[in-house]
């Protein structure tokens, strides 16, 4: 159709927002991008950003799991899952991909493989900082065992939405957020385990270091980054 974005190997957006992005603005932009990908008018995109302190509710979120003593804004996210916190010091990576075609280790139209690849992307990124990230069969996200306490804690969350085989939303890796803010919710509906960060684990990379690791490990999971920008 006229004006369509004919996908070629050089059309893919990969970039980082320089400032905090309010959650409603990010939702609107993701939704527009996903719609454009479906219509063939916009390219696939990975968007690295941070949000102001915010609680977001997935489609399974329970009101009883929100406490919010600091009065942070709350928003319905439209993704799967329950309550999640986003804030400064947390690297959020939103992936808007056409899953009707394969991407690296992800076959076409395979949602389970896509989530597995997102987990693998985070695990390999953590390995750049000598942190062992692990999966758990009964809970989503990426987990670590705190060497100081022996306790399992979540270091990264995953929440996706797929609309007509175009993905949006993505992952959130705790680099150095204020972990006390997670006390305003039951994170992802799981109260038996804690939340951690690279900083709490004694790792202190810059956000640029984390972005470099995410960029380096993406091709291992999803294939090359064609024409990467930013």
JSON list of C-alpha atoms in Angstrom, two decimals:
[
{"chain": "A", "resi": 1, "resn": "UNK", "atom": "CA", "xyz": [0.00, 0.00, 0.00]},
{"chain": "A", "resi": 2, "resn": "UNK", "atom": "CA", "xyz": [1.11, 3.59, -0.56]},
{"chain": "A", "resi": 3, "resn": "UNK", "atom": "CA", "xyz": [3.44, 4.84, 2.14]},
{"chain": "A", "resi": 4, "resn": "UNK", "atom": "CA", "xyz": [3.98, 1.37, 3.62]},
{"chain": "A", "resi": 5, "resn": "UNK", "atom": "CA", "xyz": [7.26, 0.68, 5.38]},
{"chain": "A", "resi": 6, "resn": "UNK", "atom": "CA", "xyz": [8.61, -2.27, 3.41]},
{"chain": "A", "resi": 7, "resn": "UNK", "atom": "CA", "xyz": [10.74, -4.17, 5.92]},
{"chain": "A", "resi": 8, "resn": "UNK", "atom": "CA", "xyz": [14.36, -4.57, 4.88]},
{"chain": "A", "resi": 9, "resn": "UNK", "atom": "CA", "xyz": [17.41, -5.67, 6.81]},
{"chain": "A", "resi": 10, "resn": "UNK", "atom": "CA", "xyz": [18.40, -2.05, 7.47]},
{"chain": "A", "resi": 11, "resn": "UNK", "atom": "CA", "xyz": [15.20, -0.86, 9.12]},
{"chain": "A", "resi": 12, "resn": "UNK", "atom": "CA", "xyz": [15.16, -1.25, 12.87]},
{"chain": "A", "resi": 13, "resn": "UNK", "atom": "CA", "xyz": [15.18, 1.37, 15.60]},
{"chain": "A", "resi": 14, "resn": "UNK", "atom": "CA", "xyz": [17.35, 0.90, 18.69]},
{"chain": "A", "resi": 15, "resn": "UNK", "atom": "CA", "xyz": [17.66, 3.91, 20.91]},
{"chain": "A", "resi": 16, "resn": "UNK", "atom": "CA", "xyz": [17.74, 5.33, 24.44]},
{"chain": "A", "resi": 17, "resn": "UNK", "atom": "CA", "xyz": [15.56, 8.08, 25.86]},
{"chain": "A", "resi": 18, "resn": "UNK", "atom": "CA", "xyz": [17.78, 10.75, 27.46]},
{"chain": "A", "resi": 19, "resn": "UNK", "atom": "CA", "xyz": [15.18, 11.82, 30.04]},
{"chain": "A", "resi": 20, "resn": "UNK", "atom": "CA", "xyz": [12.61, 10.15, 32.27]},
{"chain": "A", "resi": 21, "resn": "UNK", "atom": "CA", "xyz": [9.55, 9.18, 30.23]},
{"chain": "A", "resi": 22, "resn": "UNK", "atom": "CA", "xyz": [6.11, 9.42, 31.90]},
{"chain": "A", "resi": 23, "resn": "UNK", "atom": "CA", "xyz": [4.33, 6.09, 31.73]},
{"chain": "A", "resi": 24, "resn": "UNK", "atom": "CA", "xyz": [1.22, 7.28, 29.82]},
{"chain": "A", "resi": 25, "resn": "UNK", "atom": "CA", "xyz": [3.43, 8.83, 27.13]},
{"chain": "A", "resi": 26, "resn": "UNK", "atom": "CA", "xyz": [5.38, 5.59, 26.80]},
{"chain": "A", "resi": 27, "resn": "UNK", "atom": "CA", "xyz": [2.17, 3.56, 26.50]},
{"chain": "A", "resi": 28, "resn": "UNK", "atom": "CA", "xyz": [0.84, 5.82, 23.76]},
{"chain": "A", "resi": 29, "resn": "UNK", "atom": "CA", "xyz": [4.10, 5.70, 21.85]},
{"chain": "A", "resi": 30, "resn": "UNK", "atom": "CA", "xyz": [4.41, 1.92, 22.12]},
{"chain": "A", "resi": 31, "resn": "UNK", "atom": "CA", "xyz": [0.85, 1.40, 20.98]},
{"chain": "A", "resi": 32, "resn": "UNK", "atom": "CA", "xyz": [1.36, 3.68, 17.97]},
{"chain": "A", "resi": 33, "resn": "UNK", "atom": "CA", "xyz": [4.59, 1.88, 17.08]},
{"chain": "A", "resi": 34, "resn": "UNK", "atom": "CA", "xyz": [2.96, -1.55, 17.36]},
{"chain": "A", "resi": 35, "resn": "UNK", "atom": "CA", "xyz": [0.09, -0.41, 15.17]},
{"chain": "A", "resi": 36, "resn": "UNK", "atom": "CA", "xyz": [2.54, 0.94, 12.60]},
{"chain": "A", "resi": 37, "resn": "UNK", "atom": "CA", "xyz": [4.46, -2.34, 12.57]},
{"chain": "A", "resi": 38, "resn": "UNK", "atom": "CA", "xyz": [1.24, -4.25, 11.92]},
{"chain": "A", "resi": 39, "resn": "UNK", "atom": "CA", "xyz": [0.30, -1.87, 9.12]},
{"chain": "A", "resi": 40, "resn": "UNK", "atom": "CA", "xyz": [3.77, -1.93, 7.60]},
{"chain": "A", "resi": 41, "resn": "UNK", "atom": "CA", "xyz": [4.31, 1.82, 8.10]},
{"chain": "A", "resi": 42, "resn": "UNK", "atom": "CA", "xyz": [6.85, 1.73, 10.94]},
{"chain": "A", "resi": 43, "resn": "UNK", "atom": "CA", "xyz": [9.93, -0.37, 11.71]},
{"chain": "A", "resi": 44, "resn": "UNK", "atom": "CA", "xyz": [10.56, -2.67, 14.65]},
{"chain": "A", "resi": 45, "resn": "UNK", "atom": "CA", "xyz": [11.99, -0.95, 17.68]},
{"chain": "A", "resi": 46, "resn": "UNK", "atom": "CA", "xyz": [13.80, -1.47, 20.99]},
{"chain": "A", "resi": 47, "resn": "UNK", "atom": "CA", "xyz": [13.44, 1.49, 23.33]},
{"chain": "A", "resi": 48, "resn": "UNK", "atom": "CA", "xyz": [15.64, 1.86, 26.43]},
{"chain": "A", "resi": 49, "resn": "UNK", "atom": "CA", "xyz": [14.33, 4.26, 29.06]},
{"chain": "A", "resi": 50, "resn": "UNK", "atom": "CA", "xyz": [13.61, 5.09, 32.69]},
{"chain": "A", "resi": 51, "resn": "UNK", "atom": "CA", "xyz": [10.27, 6.15, 34.17]},
{"chain": "A", "resi": 52, "resn": "UNK", "atom": "CA", "xyz": [9.51, 8.48, 37.07]},
{"chain": "A", "resi": 53, "resn": "UNK", "atom": "CA", "xyz": [8.36, 6.56, 40.19]},
{"chain": "A", "resi": 54, "resn": "UNK", "atom": "CA", "xyz": [5.23, 4.74, 39.03]},
{"chain": "A", "resi": 55, "resn": "UNK", "atom": "CA", "xyz": [3.16, 1.66, 39.81]},
{"chain": "A", "resi": 56, "resn": "UNK", "atom": "CA", "xyz": [1.60, -0.19, 36.89]},
{"chain": "A", "resi": 57, "resn": "UNK", "atom": "CA", "xyz": [-1.14, -2.79, 36.99]},
{"chain": "A", "resi": 58, "resn": "UNK", "atom": "CA", "xyz": [-1.18, -5.80, 34.72]},
{"chain": "A", "resi": 59, "resn": "UNK", "atom": "CA", "xyz": [-4.38, -7.54, 33.73]},
{"chain": "A", "resi": 60, "resn": "UNK", "atom": "CA", "xyz": [-4.23, -9.83, 36.80]},
{"chain": "A", "resi": 61, "resn": "UNK", "atom": "CA", "xyz": [-3.43, -7.11, 39.38]},
{"chain": "A", "resi": 62, "resn": "UNK", "atom": "CA", "xyz": [-5.35, -7.20, 42.68]},
{"chain": "A", "resi": 63, "resn": "UNK", "atom": "CA", "xyz": [-6.24, -3.96, 44.44]},
{"chain": "A", "resi": 64, "resn": "UNK", "atom": "CA", "xyz": [-5.22, -5.52, 47.75]},
{"chain": "A", "resi": 65, "resn": "UNK", "atom": "CA", "xyz": [-1.62, -5.78, 46.47]},
{"chain": "A", "resi": 66, "resn": "UNK", "atom": "CA", "xyz": [-1.26, -1.98, 46.16]},
{"chain": "A", "resi": 67, "resn": "UNK", "atom": "CA", "xyz": [-0.29, 0.01, 49.29]},
{"chain": "A", "resi": 68, "resn": "UNK", "atom": "CA", "xyz": [1.48, 3.05, 47.76]},
{"chain": "A", "resi": 69, "resn": "UNK", "atom": "CA", "xyz": [2.30, 5.02, 50.94]},
{"chain": "A", "resi": 70, "resn": "UNK", "atom": "CA", "xyz": [4.17, 7.68, 48.94]},
{"chain": "A", "resi": 71, "resn": "UNK", "atom": "CA", "xyz": [1.25, 8.36, 46.63]},
{"chain": "A", "resi": 72, "resn": "UNK", "atom": "CA", "xyz": [3.02, 7.59, 43.37]},
{"chain": "A", "resi": 73, "resn": "UNK", "atom": "CA", "xyz": [0.86, 7.60, 40.21]},
{"chain": "A", "resi": 74, "resn": "UNK", "atom": "CA", "xyz": [-0.69, 4.29, 39.22]},
{"chain": "A", "resi": 75, "resn": "UNK", "atom": "CA", "xyz": [-1.69, 3.22, 35.73]},
{"chain": "A", "resi": 76, "resn": "UNK", "atom": "CA", "xyz": [-3.25, 0.22, 34.03]},
{"chain": "A", "resi": 77, "resn": "UNK", "atom": "CA", "xyz": [-0.57, -1.22, 31.79]},
{"chain": "A", "resi": 78, "resn": "UNK", "atom": "CA", "xyz": [-2.56, -3.44, 29.44]},
{"chain": "A", "resi": 79, "resn": "UNK", "atom": "CA", "xyz": [0.13, -6.14, 29.69]},
{"chain": "A", "resi": 80, "resn": "UNK", "atom": "CA", "xyz": [-0.08, -9.47, 31.43]},
{"chain": "A", "resi": 81, "resn": "UNK", "atom": "CA", "xyz": [0.91, -9.90, 35.04]},
{"chain": "A", "resi": 82, "resn": "UNK", "atom": "CA", "xyz": [0.21, -8.01, 38.25]},
{"chain": "A", "resi": 83, "resn": "UNK", "atom": "CA", "xyz": [1.67, -4.91, 39.96]},
{"chain": "A", "resi": 84, "resn": "UNK", "atom": "CA", "xyz": [5.08, -3.63, 38.94]},
{"chain": "A", "resi": 85, "resn": "UNK", "atom": "CA", "xyz": [7.14, -0.65, 40.08]},
{"chain": "A", "resi": 86, "resn": "UNK", "atom": "CA", "xyz": [9.12, 1.49, 37.65]},
{"chain": "A", "resi": 87, "resn": "UNK", "atom": "CA", "xyz": [11.44, 4.29, 38.66]},
{"chain": "A", "resi": 88, "resn": "UNK", "atom": "CA", "xyz": [14.82, 5.98, 38.23]},
{"chain": "A", "resi": 89, "resn": "UNK", "atom": "CA", "xyz": [17.73, 3.57, 38.37]},
{"chain": "A", "resi": 90, "resn": "UNK", "atom": "CA", "xyz": [15.78, 0.83, 36.64]},
{"chain": "A", "resi": 91, "resn": "UNK", "atom": "CA", "xyz": [16.54, 0.11, 32.99]},
{"chain": "A", "resi": 92, "resn": "UNK", "atom": "CA", "xyz": [13.31, -0.55, 31.13]},
{"chain": "A", "resi": 93, "resn": "UNK", "atom": "CA", "xyz": [13.61, -2.02, 27.64]},
{"chain": "A", "resi": 94, "resn": "UNK", "atom": "CA", "xyz": [10.50, -2.08, 25.48]},
{"chain": "A", "resi": 95, "resn": "UNK", "atom": "CA", "xyz": [10.61, -4.37, 22.45]},
{"chain": "A", "resi": 96, "resn": "UNK", "atom": "CA", "xyz": [8.18, -3.82, 19.59]},
{"chain": "A", "resi": 97, "resn": "UNK", "atom": "CA", "xyz": [8.72, -6.72, 17.22]},
{"chain": "A", "resi": 98, "resn": "UNK", "atom": "CA", "xyz": [6.86, -8.47, 14.42]},
{"chain": "A", "resi": 99, "resn": "UNK", "atom": "CA", "xyz": [6.64, -11.95, 15.92]},
{"chain": "A", "resi": 100, "resn": "UNK", "atom": "CA", "xyz": [4.96, -13.33, 12.82]},
{"chain": "A", "resi": 101, "resn": "UNK", "atom": "CA", "xyz": [8.52, -13.87, 11.59]},
{"chain": "A", "resi": 102, "resn": "UNK", "atom": "CA", "xyz": [11.49, -15.46, 13.35]},
{"chain": "A", "resi": 103, "resn": "UNK", "atom": "CA", "xyz": [14.00, -13.49, 15.43]},
{"chain": "A", "resi": 104, "resn": "UNK", "atom": "CA", "xyz": [17.17, -15.37, 16.30]},
{"chain": "A", "resi": 105, "resn": "UNK", "atom": "CA", "xyz": [16.26, -18.15, 18.73]},
{"chain": "A", "resi": 106, "resn": "UNK", "atom": "CA", "xyz": [12.56, -17.20, 18.53]},
{"chain": "A", "resi": 107, "resn": "UNK", "atom": "CA", "xyz": [10.55, -19.04, 15.85]},
{"chain": "A", "resi": 108, "resn": "UNK", "atom": "CA", "xyz": [7.66, -17.27, 14.18]},
{"chain": "A", "resi": 109, "resn": "UNK", "atom": "CA", "xyz": [4.45, -17.06, 16.23]},
{"chain": "A", "resi": 110, "resn": "UNK", "atom": "CA", "xyz": [5.87, -18.67, 19.36]},
{"chain": "A", "resi": 111, "resn": "UNK", "atom": "CA", "xyz": [5.04, -16.59, 22.44]},
{"chain": "A", "resi": 112, "resn": "UNK", "atom": "CA", "xyz": [6.61, -19.03, 24.89]},
{"chain": "A", "resi": 113, "resn": "UNK", "atom": "CA", "xyz": [9.90, -18.91, 22.97]},
{"chain": "A", "resi": 114, "resn": "UNK", "atom": "CA", "xyz": [9.74, -15.11, 22.94]},
{"chain": "A", "resi": 115, "resn": "UNK", "atom": "CA", "xyz": [9.41, -14.87, 26.72]},
{"chain": "A", "resi": 116, "resn": "UNK", "atom": "CA", "xyz": [12.20, -17.46, 27.10]},
{"chain": "A", "resi": 117, "resn": "UNK", "atom": "CA", "xyz": [14.43, -15.32, 24.85]},
{"chain": "A", "resi": 118, "resn": "UNK", "atom": "CA", "xyz": [13.71, -12.19, 26.90]},
{"chain": "A", "resi": 119, "resn": "UNK", "atom": "CA", "xyz": [14.76, -14.11, 30.02]},
{"chain": "A", "resi": 120, "resn": "UNK", "atom": "CA", "xyz": [17.90, -15.32, 28.25]},
{"chain": "A", "resi": 121, "resn": "UNK", "atom": "CA", "xyz": [18.71, -11.76, 27.14]},
{"chain": "A", "resi": 122, "resn": "UNK", "atom": "CA", "xyz": [18.60, -10.60, 30.76]},
{"chain": "A", "resi": 123, "resn": "UNK", "atom": "CA", "xyz": [20.57, -13.59, 32.04]},
{"chain": "A", "resi": 124, "resn": "UNK", "atom": "CA", "xyz": [23.35, -12.98, 29.53]},
{"chain": "A", "resi": 125, "resn": "UNK", "atom": "CA", "xyz": [23.34, -9.27, 30.31]},
{"chain": "A", "resi": 126, "resn": "UNK", "atom": "CA", "xyz": [23.71, -9.98, 34.03]},
{"chain": "A", "resi": 127, "resn": "UNK", "atom": "CA", "xyz": [26.65, -12.28, 33.26]},
{"chain": "A", "resi": 128, "resn": "UNK", "atom": "CA", "xyz": [28.55, -9.22, 31.98]},
{"chain": "A", "resi": 129, "resn": "UNK", "atom": "CA", "xyz": [28.56, -8.04, 35.60]},
{"chain": "A", "resi": 130, "resn": "UNK", "atom": "CA", "xyz": [29.40, -11.44, 37.10]},
{"chain": "A", "resi": 131, "resn": "UNK", "atom": "CA", "xyz": [25.84, -11.95, 38.33]},
{"chain": "A", "resi": 132, "resn": "UNK", "atom": "CA", "xyz": [24.19, -15.34, 37.84]},
{"chain": "A", "resi": 133, "resn": "UNK", "atom": "CA", "xyz": [20.59, -14.83, 36.78]},
{"chain": "A", "resi": 134, "resn": "UNK", "atom": "CA", "xyz": [18.25, -17.80, 36.89]},
{"chain": "A", "resi": 135, "resn": "UNK", "atom": "CA", "xyz": [14.77, -18.83, 35.77]},
{"chain": "A", "resi": 136, "resn": "UNK", "atom": "CA", "xyz": [12.16, -20.35, 38.04]},
{"chain": "A", "resi": 137, "resn": "UNK", "atom": "CA", "xyz": [9.52, -22.64, 36.58]},
{"chain": "A", "resi": 138, "resn": "UNK", "atom": "CA", "xyz": [6.78, -21.38, 38.89]},
{"chain": "A", "resi": 139, "resn": "UNK", "atom": "CA", "xyz": [7.41, -17.61, 38.58]},
{"chain": "A", "resi": 140, "resn": "UNK", "atom": "CA", "xyz": [8.30, -15.30, 35.76]},
{"chain": "A", "resi": 141, "resn": "UNK", "atom": "CA", "xyz": [11.24, -12.92, 35.74]},
{"chain": "A", "resi": 142, "resn": "UNK", "atom": "CA", "xyz": [14.93, -13.38, 36.42]},
{"chain": "A", "resi": 143, "resn": "UNK", "atom": "CA", "xyz": [16.10, -14.33, 39.89]},
{"chain": "A", "resi": 144, "resn": "UNK", "atom": "CA", "xyz": [19.37, -14.35, 41.81]},
{"chain": "A", "resi": 145, "resn": "UNK", "atom": "CA", "xyz": [20.46, -15.93, 45.05]},
{"chain": "A", "resi": 146, "resn": "UNK", "atom": "CA", "xyz": [21.84, -13.22, 47.33]},
{"chain": "A", "resi": 147, "resn": "UNK", "atom": "CA", "xyz": [25.26, -14.53, 48.44]},
{"chain": "A", "resi": 148, "resn": "UNK", "atom": "CA", "xyz": [24.98, -12.61, 51.72]},
{"chain": "A", "resi": 149, "resn": "UNK", "atom": "CA", "xyz": [21.63, -14.09, 52.79]},
{"chain": "A", "resi": 150, "resn": "UNK", "atom": "CA", "xyz": [21.04, -17.12, 50.57]},
{"chain": "A", "resi": 151, "resn": "UNK", "atom": "CA", "xyz": [17.63, -15.68, 49.75]},
{"chain": "A", "resi": 152, "resn": "UNK", "atom": "CA", "xyz": [16.17, -15.74, 46.26]},
{"chain": "A", "resi": 153, "resn": "UNK", "atom": "CA", "xyz": [15.31, -12.27, 45.00]},
{"chain": "A", "resi": 154, "resn": "UNK", "atom": "CA", "xyz": [14.04, -10.89, 41.70]},
{"chain": "A", "resi": 155, "resn": "UNK", "atom": "CA", "xyz": [16.45, -8.68, 39.80]},
{"chain": "A", "resi": 156, "resn": "UNK", "atom": "CA", "xyz": [14.45, -8.26, 36.60]},
{"chain": "A", "resi": 157, "resn": "UNK", "atom": "CA", "xyz": [10.76, -8.34, 35.67]},
{"chain": "A", "resi": 158, "resn": "UNK", "atom": "CA", "xyz": [9.14, -9.31, 32.38]},
{"chain": "A", "resi": 159, "resn": "UNK", "atom": "CA", "xyz": [5.72, -8.17, 31.18]},
{"chain": "A", "resi": 160, "resn": "UNK", "atom": "CA", "xyz": [4.64, -8.44, 27.57]},
{"chain": "A", "resi": 161, "resn": "UNK", "atom": "CA", "xyz": [1.65, -7.81, 25.40]},
{"chain": "A", "resi": 162, "resn": "UNK", "atom": "CA", "xyz": [1.25, -9.26, 21.92]},
{"chain": "A", "resi": 163, "resn": "UNK", "atom": "CA", "xyz": [-1.39, -7.83, 19.61]},
{"chain": "A", "resi": 164, "resn": "UNK", "atom": "CA", "xyz": [-1.89, -9.67, 16.33]},
{"chain": "A", "resi": 165, "resn": "UNK", "atom": "CA", "xyz": [1.66, -11.02, 16.67]},
{"chain": "A", "resi": 166, "resn": "UNK", "atom": "CA", "xyz": [3.29, -7.65, 17.33]},
{"chain": "A", "resi": 167, "resn": "UNK", "atom": "CA", "xyz": [4.92, -7.38, 20.75]},
{"chain": "A", "resi": 168, "resn": "UNK", "atom": "CA", "xyz": [5.11, -4.39, 23.04]},
{"chain": "A", "resi": 169, "resn": "UNK", "atom": "CA", "xyz": [6.09, -3.77, 26.67]},
{"chain": "A", "resi": 170, "resn": "UNK", "atom": "CA", "xyz": [9.18, -5.79, 27.65]},
{"chain": "A", "resi": 171, "resn": "UNK", "atom": "CA", "xyz": [11.61, -6.05, 30.57]},
{"chain": "A", "resi": 172, "resn": "UNK", "atom": "CA", "xyz": [12.78, -4.03, 33.57]},
{"chain": "A", "resi": 173, "resn": "UNK", "atom": "CA", "xyz": [16.24, -4.61, 35.07]},
{"chain": "A", "resi": 174, "resn": "UNK", "atom": "CA", "xyz": [16.97, -3.20, 38.54]},
{"chain": "A", "resi": 175, "resn": "UNK", "atom": "CA", "xyz": [20.30, -1.42, 38.24]},
{"chain": "A", "resi": 176, "resn": "UNK", "atom": "CA", "xyz": [20.21, 0.95, 41.23]},
{"chain": "A", "resi": 177, "resn": "UNK", "atom": "CA", "xyz": [16.61, 1.96, 41.98]},
{"chain": "A", "resi": 178, "resn": "UNK", "atom": "CA", "xyz": [15.32, 2.86, 45.45]},
{"chain": "A", "resi": 179, "resn": "UNK", "atom": "CA", "xyz": [14.32, -0.65, 46.48]},
{"chain": "A", "resi": 180, "resn": "UNK", "atom": "CA", "xyz": [12.14, 0.67, 49.29]},
{"chain": "A", "resi": 181, "resn": "UNK", "atom": "CA", "xyz": [9.67, 1.80, 46.61]},
{"chain": "A", "resi": 182, "resn": "UNK", "atom": "CA", "xyz": [8.89, -1.84, 45.88]},
{"chain": "A", "resi": 183, "resn": "UNK", "atom": "CA", "xyz": [7.35, -1.90, 49.36]},
{"chain": "A", "resi": 184, "resn": "UNK", "atom": "CA", "xyz": [4.36, -0.03, 47.97]},
{"chain": "A", "resi": 185, "resn": "UNK", "atom": "CA", "xyz": [3.12, -3.16, 46.20]},
{"chain": "A", "resi": 186, "resn": "UNK", "atom": "CA", "xyz": [3.29, -6.93, 46.28]},
{"chain": "A", "resi": 187, "resn": "UNK", "atom": "CA", "xyz": [5.64, -7.13, 43.29]},
{"chain": "A", "resi": 188, "resn": "UNK", "atom": "CA", "xyz": [4.12, -9.32, 40.60]},
{"chain": "A", "resi": 189, "resn": "UNK", "atom": "CA", "xyz": [1.81, -10.78, 43.25]},
{"chain": "A", "resi": 190, "resn": "UNK", "atom": "CA", "xyz": [4.69, -12.67, 44.90]},
{"chain": "A", "resi": 191, "resn": "UNK", "atom": "CA", "xyz": [5.13, -11.96, 48.60]},
{"chain": "A", "resi": 192, "resn": "UNK", "atom": "CA", "xyz": [7.44, -14.86, 49.52]},
{"chain": "A", "resi": 193, "resn": "UNK", "atom": "CA", "xyz": [10.53, -13.48, 47.79]},
{"chain": "A", "resi": 194, "resn": "UNK", "atom": "CA", "xyz": [12.36, -10.18, 47.78]},
{"chain": "A", "resi": 195, "resn": "UNK", "atom": "CA", "xyz": [13.55, -7.74, 45.15]},
{"chain": "A", "resi": 196, "resn": "UNK", "atom": "CA", "xyz": [17.18, -6.91, 44.52]},
{"chain": "A", "resi": 197, "resn": "UNK", "atom": "CA", "xyz": [19.34, -4.81, 42.21]},
{"chain": "A", "resi": 198, "resn": "UNK", "atom": "CA", "xyz": [22.83, -4.81, 40.79]},
{"chain": "A", "resi": 199, "resn": "UNK", "atom": "CA", "xyz": [23.73, -2.16, 43.37]},
{"chain": "A", "resi": 200, "resn": "UNK", "atom": "CA", "xyz": [22.48, -4.31, 46.25]},
{"chain": "A", "resi": 201, "resn": "UNK", "atom": "CA", "xyz": [24.54, -7.18, 44.87]},
{"chain": "A", "resi": 202, "resn": "UNK", "atom": "CA", "xyz": [27.65, -5.00, 45.02]},
{"chain": "A", "resi": 203, "resn": "UNK", "atom": "CA", "xyz": [27.79, -4.18, 41.30]},
{"chain": "A", "resi": 204, "resn": "UNK", "atom": "CA", "xyz": [27.83, -0.54, 40.29]},
{"chain": "A", "resi": 205, "resn": "UNK", "atom": "CA", "xyz": [27.76, -0.22, 36.51]},
{"chain": "A", "resi": 206, "resn": "UNK", "atom": "CA", "xyz": [26.57, 2.99, 34.93]},
{"chain": "A", "resi": 207, "resn": "UNK", "atom": "CA", "xyz": [23.36, 2.89, 32.96]},
{"chain": "A", "resi": 208, "resn": "UNK", "atom": "CA", "xyz": [25.55, 3.25, 29.89]},
{"chain": "A", "resi": 209, "resn": "UNK", "atom": "CA", "xyz": [27.42, 0.09, 30.90]},
{"chain": "A", "resi": 210, "resn": "UNK", "atom": "CA", "xyz": [24.11, -1.75, 31.23]},
{"chain": "A", "resi": 211, "resn": "UNK", "atom": "CA", "xyz": [22.93, -0.48, 27.86]},
{"chain": "A", "resi": 212, "resn": "UNK", "atom": "CA", "xyz": [26.17, -1.65, 26.27]},
{"chain": "A", "resi": 213, "resn": "UNK", "atom": "CA", "xyz": [25.65, -5.12, 27.73]},
{"chain": "A", "resi": 214, "resn": "UNK", "atom": "CA", "xyz": [22.03, -5.22, 26.55]},
{"chain": "A", "resi": 215, "resn": "UNK", "atom": "CA", "xyz": [23.18, -4.21, 23.08]},
{"chain": "A", "resi": 216, "resn": "UNK", "atom": "CA", "xyz": [25.94, -6.81, 23.02]},
{"chain": "A", "resi": 217, "resn": "UNK", "atom": "CA", "xyz": [23.71, -9.69, 24.12]},
{"chain": "A", "resi": 218, "resn": "UNK", "atom": "CA", "xyz": [20.64, -8.90, 21.99]},
{"chain": "A", "resi": 219, "resn": "UNK", "atom": "CA", "xyz": [22.07, -10.49, 18.80]},
{"chain": "A", "resi": 220, "resn": "UNK", "atom": "CA", "xyz": [22.81, -13.69, 20.73]},
{"chain": "A", "resi": 221, "resn": "UNK", "atom": "CA", "xyz": [19.09, -14.08, 21.46]},
{"chain": "A", "resi": 222, "resn": "UNK", "atom": "CA", "xyz": [17.22, -12.22, 18.73]},
{"chain": "A", "resi": 223, "resn": "UNK", "atom": "CA", "xyz": [19.66, -11.97, 15.84]},
{"chain": "A", "resi": 224, "resn": "UNK", "atom": "CA", "xyz": [21.65, -8.99, 14.54]},
{"chain": "A", "resi": 225, "resn": "UNK", "atom": "CA", "xyz": [20.53, -5.41, 15.15]},
{"chain": "A", "resi": 226, "resn": "UNK", "atom": "CA", "xyz": [20.11, -4.14, 11.58]},
{"chain": "A", "resi": 227, "resn": "UNK", "atom": "CA", "xyz": [20.84, -0.47, 11.08]},
{"chain": "A", "resi": 228, "resn": "UNK", "atom": "CA", "xyz": [20.86, 0.19, 14.83]},
{"chain": "A", "resi": 229, "resn": "UNK", "atom": "CA", "xyz": [20.33, 3.87, 15.65]},
{"chain": "A", "resi": 230, "resn": "UNK", "atom": "CA", "xyz": [21.21, 5.80, 18.81]}
]
